Tab-separated table of C-alpha atoms in Angstrom:
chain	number	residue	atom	x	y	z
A	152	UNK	CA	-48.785	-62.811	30.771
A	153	UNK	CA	-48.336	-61.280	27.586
A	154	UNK	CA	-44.615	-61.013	26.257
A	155	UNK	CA	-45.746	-58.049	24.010
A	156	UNK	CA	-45.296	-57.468	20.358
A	157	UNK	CA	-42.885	-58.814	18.190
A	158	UNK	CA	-39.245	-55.873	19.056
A	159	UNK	CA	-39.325	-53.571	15.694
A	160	UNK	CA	-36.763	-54.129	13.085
A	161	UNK	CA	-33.381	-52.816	14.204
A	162	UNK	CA	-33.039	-51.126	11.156
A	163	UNK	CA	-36.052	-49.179	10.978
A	164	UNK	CA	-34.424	-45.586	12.076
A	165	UNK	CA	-32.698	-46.059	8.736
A	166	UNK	CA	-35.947	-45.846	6.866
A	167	UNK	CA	-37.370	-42.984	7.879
A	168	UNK	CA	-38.442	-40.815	5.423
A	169	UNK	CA	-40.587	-37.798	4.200
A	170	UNK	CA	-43.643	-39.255	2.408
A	171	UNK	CA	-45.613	-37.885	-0.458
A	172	UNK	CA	-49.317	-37.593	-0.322
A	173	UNK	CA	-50.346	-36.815	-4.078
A	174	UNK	CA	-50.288	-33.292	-4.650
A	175	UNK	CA	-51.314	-31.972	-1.096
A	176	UNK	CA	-48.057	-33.032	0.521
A	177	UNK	CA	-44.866	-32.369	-0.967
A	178	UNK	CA	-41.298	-33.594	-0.295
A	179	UNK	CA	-39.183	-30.448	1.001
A	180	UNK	CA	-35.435	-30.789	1.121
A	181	UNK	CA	-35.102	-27.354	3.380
A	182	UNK	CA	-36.881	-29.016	6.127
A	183	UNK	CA	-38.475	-26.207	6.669
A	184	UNK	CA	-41.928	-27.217	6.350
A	185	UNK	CA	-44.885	-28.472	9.986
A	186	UNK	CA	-45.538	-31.789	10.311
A	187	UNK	CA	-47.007	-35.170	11.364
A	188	UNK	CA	-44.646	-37.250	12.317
A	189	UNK	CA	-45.296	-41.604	12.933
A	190	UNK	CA	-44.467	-42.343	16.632
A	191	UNK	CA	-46.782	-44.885	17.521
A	192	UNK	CA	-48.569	-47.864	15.141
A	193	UNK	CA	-50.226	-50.740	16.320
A	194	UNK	CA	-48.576	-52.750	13.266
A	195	UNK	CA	-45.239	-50.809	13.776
A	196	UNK	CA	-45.394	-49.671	10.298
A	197	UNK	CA	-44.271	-46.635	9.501
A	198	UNK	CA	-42.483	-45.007	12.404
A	199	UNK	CA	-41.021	-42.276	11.854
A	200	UNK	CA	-42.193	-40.762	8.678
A	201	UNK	CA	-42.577	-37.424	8.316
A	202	UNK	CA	-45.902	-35.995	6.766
A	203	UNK	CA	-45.025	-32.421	5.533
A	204	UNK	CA	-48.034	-29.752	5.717
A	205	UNK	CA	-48.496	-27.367	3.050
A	206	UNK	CA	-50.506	-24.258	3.537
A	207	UNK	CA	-50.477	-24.276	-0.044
A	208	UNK	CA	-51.123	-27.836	-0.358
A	209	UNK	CA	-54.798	-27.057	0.645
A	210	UNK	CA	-56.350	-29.744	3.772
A	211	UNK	CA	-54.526	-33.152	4.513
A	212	UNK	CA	-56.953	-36.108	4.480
A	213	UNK	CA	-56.297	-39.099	7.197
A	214	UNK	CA	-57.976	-42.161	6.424
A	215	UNK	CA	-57.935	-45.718	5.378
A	216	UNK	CA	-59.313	-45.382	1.951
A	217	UNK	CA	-56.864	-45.116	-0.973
A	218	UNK	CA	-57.577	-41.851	-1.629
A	219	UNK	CA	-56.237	-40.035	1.621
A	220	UNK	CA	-53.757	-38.182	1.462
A	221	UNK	CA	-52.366	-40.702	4.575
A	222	UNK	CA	-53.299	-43.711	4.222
A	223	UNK	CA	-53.113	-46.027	7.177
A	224	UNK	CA	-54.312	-49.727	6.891
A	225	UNK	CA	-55.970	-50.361	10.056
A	226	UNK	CA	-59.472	-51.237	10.834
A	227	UNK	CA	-59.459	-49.235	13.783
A	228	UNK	CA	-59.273	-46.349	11.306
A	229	UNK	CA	-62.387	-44.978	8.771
A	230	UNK	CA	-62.077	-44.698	5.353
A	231	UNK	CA	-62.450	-40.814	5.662
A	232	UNK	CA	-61.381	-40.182	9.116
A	233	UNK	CA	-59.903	-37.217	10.011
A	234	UNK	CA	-58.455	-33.677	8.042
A	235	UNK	CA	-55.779	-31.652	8.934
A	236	UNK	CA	-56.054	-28.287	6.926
A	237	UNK	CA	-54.108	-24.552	7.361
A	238	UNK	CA	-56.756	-21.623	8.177
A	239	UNK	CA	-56.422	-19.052	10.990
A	240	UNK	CA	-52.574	-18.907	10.669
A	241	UNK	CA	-52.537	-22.292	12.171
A	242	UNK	CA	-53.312	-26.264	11.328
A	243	UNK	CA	-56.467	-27.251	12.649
A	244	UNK	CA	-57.697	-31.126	12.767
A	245	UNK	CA	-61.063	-31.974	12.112
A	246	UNK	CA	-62.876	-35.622	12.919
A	247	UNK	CA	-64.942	-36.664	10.170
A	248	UNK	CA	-67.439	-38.454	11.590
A	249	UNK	CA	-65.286	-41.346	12.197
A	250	UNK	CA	-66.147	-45.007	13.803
A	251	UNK	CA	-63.101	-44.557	16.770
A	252	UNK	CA	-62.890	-40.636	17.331
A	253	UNK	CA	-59.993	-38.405	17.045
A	254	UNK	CA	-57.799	-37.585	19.788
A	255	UNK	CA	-55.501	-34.647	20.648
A	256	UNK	CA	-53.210	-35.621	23.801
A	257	UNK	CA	-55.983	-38.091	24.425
A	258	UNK	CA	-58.676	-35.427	24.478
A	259	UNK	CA	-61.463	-36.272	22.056
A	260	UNK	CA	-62.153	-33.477	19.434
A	261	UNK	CA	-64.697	-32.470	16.885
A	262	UNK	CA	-62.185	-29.793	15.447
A	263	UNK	CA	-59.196	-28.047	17.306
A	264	UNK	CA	-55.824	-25.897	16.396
A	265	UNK	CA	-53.023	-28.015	16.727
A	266	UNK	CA	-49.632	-26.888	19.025
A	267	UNK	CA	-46.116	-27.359	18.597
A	268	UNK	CA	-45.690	-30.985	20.400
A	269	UNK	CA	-49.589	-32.063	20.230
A	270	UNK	CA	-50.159	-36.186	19.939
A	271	UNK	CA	-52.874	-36.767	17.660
A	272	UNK	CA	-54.464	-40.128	17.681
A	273	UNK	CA	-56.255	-41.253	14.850
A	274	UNK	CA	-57.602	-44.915	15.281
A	275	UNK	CA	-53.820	-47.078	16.669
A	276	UNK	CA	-51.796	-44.726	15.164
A	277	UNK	CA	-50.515	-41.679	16.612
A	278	UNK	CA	-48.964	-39.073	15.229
A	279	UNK	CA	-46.816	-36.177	17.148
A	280	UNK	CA	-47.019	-32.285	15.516
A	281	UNK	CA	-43.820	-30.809	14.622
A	282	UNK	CA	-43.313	-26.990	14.262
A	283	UNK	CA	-41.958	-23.678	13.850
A	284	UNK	CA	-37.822	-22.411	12.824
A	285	UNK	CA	-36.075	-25.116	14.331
A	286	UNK	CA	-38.495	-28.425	12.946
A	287	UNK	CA	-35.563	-29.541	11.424
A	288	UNK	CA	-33.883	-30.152	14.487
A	289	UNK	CA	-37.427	-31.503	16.327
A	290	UNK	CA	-37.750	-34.378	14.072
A	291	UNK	CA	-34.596	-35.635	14.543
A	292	UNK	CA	-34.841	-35.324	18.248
A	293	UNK	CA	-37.880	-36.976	18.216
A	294	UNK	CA	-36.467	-39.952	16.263
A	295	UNK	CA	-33.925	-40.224	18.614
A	296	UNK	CA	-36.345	-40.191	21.430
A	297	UNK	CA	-38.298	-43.246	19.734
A	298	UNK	CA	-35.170	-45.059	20.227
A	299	UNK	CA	-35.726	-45.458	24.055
A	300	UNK	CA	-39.280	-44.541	24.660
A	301	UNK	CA	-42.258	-46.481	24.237
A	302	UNK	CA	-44.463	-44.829	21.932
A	303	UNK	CA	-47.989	-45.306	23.142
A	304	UNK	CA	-47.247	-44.994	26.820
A	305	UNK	CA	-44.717	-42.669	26.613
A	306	UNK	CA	-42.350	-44.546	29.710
A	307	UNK	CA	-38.526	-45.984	28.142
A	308	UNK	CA	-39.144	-49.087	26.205
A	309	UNK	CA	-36.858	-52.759	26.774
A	310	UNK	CA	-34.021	-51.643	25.072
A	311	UNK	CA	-33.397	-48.547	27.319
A	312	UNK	CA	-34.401	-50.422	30.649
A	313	UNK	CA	-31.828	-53.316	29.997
A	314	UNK	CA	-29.048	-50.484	29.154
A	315	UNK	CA	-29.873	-48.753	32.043
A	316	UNK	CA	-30.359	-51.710	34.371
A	317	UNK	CA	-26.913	-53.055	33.529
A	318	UNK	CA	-25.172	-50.008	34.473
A	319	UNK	CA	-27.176	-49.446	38.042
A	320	UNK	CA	-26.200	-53.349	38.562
A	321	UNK	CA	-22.684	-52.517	38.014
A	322	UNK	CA	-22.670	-48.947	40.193
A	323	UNK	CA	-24.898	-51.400	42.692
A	324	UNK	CA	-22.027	-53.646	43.069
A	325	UNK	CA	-19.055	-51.368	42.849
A	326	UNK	CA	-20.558	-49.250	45.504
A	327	UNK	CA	-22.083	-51.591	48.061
A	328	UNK	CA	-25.739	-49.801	47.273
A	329	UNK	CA	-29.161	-51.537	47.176
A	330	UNK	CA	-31.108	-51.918	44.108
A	331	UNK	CA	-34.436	-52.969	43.614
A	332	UNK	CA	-36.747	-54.065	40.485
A	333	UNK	CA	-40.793	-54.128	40.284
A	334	UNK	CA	-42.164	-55.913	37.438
A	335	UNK	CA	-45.812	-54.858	36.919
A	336	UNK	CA	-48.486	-56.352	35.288
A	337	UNK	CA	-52.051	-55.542	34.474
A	338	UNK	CA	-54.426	-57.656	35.545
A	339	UNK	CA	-56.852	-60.156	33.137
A	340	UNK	CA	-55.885	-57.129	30.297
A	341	UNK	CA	-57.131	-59.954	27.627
A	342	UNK	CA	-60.528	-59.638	29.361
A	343	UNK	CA	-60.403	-55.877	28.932
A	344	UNK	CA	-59.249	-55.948	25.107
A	345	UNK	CA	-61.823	-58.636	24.139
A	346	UNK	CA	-64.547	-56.569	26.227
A	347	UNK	CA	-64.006	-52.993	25.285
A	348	UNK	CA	-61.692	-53.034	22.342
A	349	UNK	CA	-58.316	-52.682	21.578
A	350	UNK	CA	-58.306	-48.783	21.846
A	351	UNK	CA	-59.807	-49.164	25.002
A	352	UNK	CA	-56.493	-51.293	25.903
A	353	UNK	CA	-54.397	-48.990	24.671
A	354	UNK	CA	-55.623	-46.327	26.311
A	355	UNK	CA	-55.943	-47.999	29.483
A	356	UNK	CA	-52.074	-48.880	29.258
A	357	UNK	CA	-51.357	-44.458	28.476
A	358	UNK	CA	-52.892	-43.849	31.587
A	359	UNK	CA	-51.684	-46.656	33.599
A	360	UNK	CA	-48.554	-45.399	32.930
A	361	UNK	CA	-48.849	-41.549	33.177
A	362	UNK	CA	-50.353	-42.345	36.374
A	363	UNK	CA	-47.097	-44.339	37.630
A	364	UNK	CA	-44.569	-41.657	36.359
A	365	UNK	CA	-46.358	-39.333	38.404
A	366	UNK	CA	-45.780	-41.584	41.546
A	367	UNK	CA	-42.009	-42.043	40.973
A	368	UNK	CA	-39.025	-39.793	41.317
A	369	UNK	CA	-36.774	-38.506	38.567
A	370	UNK	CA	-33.479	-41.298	39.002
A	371	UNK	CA	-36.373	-43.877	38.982
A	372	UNK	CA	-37.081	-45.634	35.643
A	373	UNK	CA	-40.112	-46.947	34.467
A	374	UNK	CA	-40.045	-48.997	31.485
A	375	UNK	CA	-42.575	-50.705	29.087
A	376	UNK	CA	-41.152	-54.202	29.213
A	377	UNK	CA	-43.706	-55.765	26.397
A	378	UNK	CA	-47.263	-56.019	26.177
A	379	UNK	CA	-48.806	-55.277	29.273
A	380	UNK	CA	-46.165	-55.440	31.291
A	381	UNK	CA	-43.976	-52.699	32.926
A	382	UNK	CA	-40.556	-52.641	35.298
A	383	UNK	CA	-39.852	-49.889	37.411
A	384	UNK	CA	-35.839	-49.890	38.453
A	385	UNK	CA	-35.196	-48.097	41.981
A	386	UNK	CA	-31.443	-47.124	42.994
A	387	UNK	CA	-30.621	-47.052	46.649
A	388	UNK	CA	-33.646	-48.348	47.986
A	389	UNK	CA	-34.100	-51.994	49.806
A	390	UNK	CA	-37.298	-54.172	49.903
A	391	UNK	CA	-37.824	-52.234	53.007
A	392	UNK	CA	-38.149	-49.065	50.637
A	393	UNK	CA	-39.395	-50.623	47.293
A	394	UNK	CA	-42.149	-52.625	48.846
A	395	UNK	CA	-44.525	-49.525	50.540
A	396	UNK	CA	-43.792	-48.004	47.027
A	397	UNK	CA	-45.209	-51.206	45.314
A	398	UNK	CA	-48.259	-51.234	47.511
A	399	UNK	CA	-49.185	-47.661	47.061
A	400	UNK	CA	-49.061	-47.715	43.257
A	401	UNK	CA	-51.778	-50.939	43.156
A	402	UNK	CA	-53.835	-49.081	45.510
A	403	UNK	CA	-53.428	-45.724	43.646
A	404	UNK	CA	-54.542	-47.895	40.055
A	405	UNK	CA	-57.537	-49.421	41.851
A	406	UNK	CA	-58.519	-46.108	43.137
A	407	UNK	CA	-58.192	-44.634	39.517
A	408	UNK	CA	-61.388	-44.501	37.324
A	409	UNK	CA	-60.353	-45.815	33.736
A	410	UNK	CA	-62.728	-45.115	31.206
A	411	UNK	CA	-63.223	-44.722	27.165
A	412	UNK	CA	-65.878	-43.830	25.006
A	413	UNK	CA	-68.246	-43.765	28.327
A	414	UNK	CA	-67.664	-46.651	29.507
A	415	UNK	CA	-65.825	-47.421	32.970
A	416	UNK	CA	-63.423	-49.883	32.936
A	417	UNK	CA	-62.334	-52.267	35.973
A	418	UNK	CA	-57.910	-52.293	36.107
A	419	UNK	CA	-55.899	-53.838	38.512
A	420	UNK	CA	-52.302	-54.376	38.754
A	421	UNK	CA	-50.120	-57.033	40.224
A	422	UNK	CA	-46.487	-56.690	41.210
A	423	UNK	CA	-43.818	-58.604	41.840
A	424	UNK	CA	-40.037	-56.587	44.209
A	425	UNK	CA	-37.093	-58.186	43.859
A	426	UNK	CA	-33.451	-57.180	45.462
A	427	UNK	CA	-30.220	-57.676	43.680
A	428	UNK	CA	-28.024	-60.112	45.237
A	429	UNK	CA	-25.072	-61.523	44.275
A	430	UNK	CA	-27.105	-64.672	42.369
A	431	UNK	CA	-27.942	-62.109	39.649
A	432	UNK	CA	-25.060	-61.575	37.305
A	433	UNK	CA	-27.246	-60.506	34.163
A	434	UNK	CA	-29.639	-58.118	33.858
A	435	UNK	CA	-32.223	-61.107	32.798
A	436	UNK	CA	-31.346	-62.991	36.242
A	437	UNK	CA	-32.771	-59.884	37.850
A	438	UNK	CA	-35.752	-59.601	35.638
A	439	UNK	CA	-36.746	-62.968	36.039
A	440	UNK	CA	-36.028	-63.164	39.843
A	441	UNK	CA	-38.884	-59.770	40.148
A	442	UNK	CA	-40.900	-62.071	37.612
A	443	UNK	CA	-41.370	-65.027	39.814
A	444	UNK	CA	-42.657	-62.881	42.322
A	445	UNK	CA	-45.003	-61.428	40.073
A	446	UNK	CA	-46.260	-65.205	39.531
A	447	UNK	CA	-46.580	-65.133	42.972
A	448	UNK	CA	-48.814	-62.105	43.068
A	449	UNK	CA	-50.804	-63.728	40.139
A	450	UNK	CA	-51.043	-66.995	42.107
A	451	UNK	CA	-52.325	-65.254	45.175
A	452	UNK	CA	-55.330	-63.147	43.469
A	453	UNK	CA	-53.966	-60.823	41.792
A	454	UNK	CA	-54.372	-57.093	42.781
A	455	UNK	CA	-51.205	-57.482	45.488
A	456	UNK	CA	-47.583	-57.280	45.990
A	457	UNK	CA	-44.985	-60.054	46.414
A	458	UNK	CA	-41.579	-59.649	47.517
């Protein structure tokens, strides 16, 4: 199994900036200004920046060639491959004919009007819309926000799950309640990436995940845990509980049809339930007690549930 890619530099909500695109994007200091802001790169460069719009400015260029008025070095990406420009009273993106498409909360698009909160994908890298009196305010949220969610699936990332797990293992304890762990993991996803592509895999992963937040209830977290693997934490429920839960989500994933760019595309899931006991005293005992039985799972075909 995949143990993900490399965690980002701690540092890198201290780089943030606003960026300057030649002359069609300009560095405000009132904040006042849409924008595009970084919250998902295959690389991890760049997360975070701000990309002010101009009216003004005239259209905003996405691309991989140097003369963009983004420029994002990825091959997923065209040289010319996507235009953001005012008209209308609103900013409206355009797809330029590119090699990958562009994507507006994982709709493909020819040319739409962007809204306050939209996700456009261009290529890996995704960008999140920020606007109206208060953007100010909105990009820092949403920096925040990248600090504890993952942001090409959208569940919490690591850092948030082993906060998070540490505390329910210590209200677990104090309080004589069960806890349970599911560590999820998609099955041959190599087979997938090397078949269909790596946007195929990363869209695969979005909607594995959108369709497991819509299984689970609110004091349930579901975490990104690297790569293709996820954990799902459950307070006050047994194996007794956790396990029927575990069951219906791989039947609900084999159920689902996954496809991109026309083509369907086979996922499974395996997962392994573990119970705290007393044996665990770290967060990482826990994690690697719901990981053997994962192995298990793996072991046994794949597609199933070990507890």
């Amino acid at each position: 199994m995949s143990k993900g890619p490399p965690e980002q530099s701690p540092n890198w909500q201290n780089q943030t900036q606003v960026i300057q695109g030649g002359s069609r994007i300009r560095a405000q200091s009132d904040g006042g200004n849409d924008c595009l802001v970084t919250i998902y790169a295959k690389n991890g460069e760049g997360l975070g920046k701000r990309h002010l719009l101009e009216p003004v400015a005239g259209a905003v260029t996405i691309g991989r060639g140097g003369d963009s008025s983004i420029v994002l070095e990825s091959d997923a990406i065209s040289r010319r491959h996507a235009r953001v420009q005012f008209k209308d009273g609103g900013w409206w993106v355009s797809d330029l004919g590119s090699t990958n498409g562009t994507y507006v909360n994982d709709e493909p698009v020819t040319e739409r009007r962007l809204r306050r909160g939209d996700q456009l994908k261009v290529g890996d890298t995704i960008f999140k819309y920020l606007a109206g009196s208060d953007v100010e305010t909105a990009y820092h949220e949403e920096i925040y926000r990248m600090t504890i969610v993952d942001g090409l699936t959208q569940a919490h990332n690591k850092r948030f799950l082993l906060d998070h797990l540490e505390k329910e293992m210590s209200r677990a304890r104090r309080y004589g309640r069960p806890l349970t762990l599911m560590m999820l993991d998609l099955d041959h996803f190599k087979k997938v990436n090397d078949t269909y592509g790596h946007l195929a895999g990363d869209h695969v992963l979005r909607e594995l995940a959108s369709l497991v937040r819509g299984r689970i209830r609110r004091d349930e977290v579901f975490a990104r845990y690297g790569g293709e693997e996820f954990a799902l934490l459950l307070p006050e429920a047994d194996l007794t509980k956790a396990t029927p839960l575990a069951k219906d989500i791989v039947a609900l994933v084999d159920a689902h049809v996954f496809s991109f760019d026309r083509a369907r595309i086979p996922v499974t899931v395996s997962i392994g339930v573990a119970e705290l006991d007393a044996s665990m005293s770290a967060p990482e005992a826990f994690i690697e007690a719901a990981d053997r039985r994962l192995y298990e799972a793996k072991r046994s075909g794949r597609n199933c549930v070990r507890a």
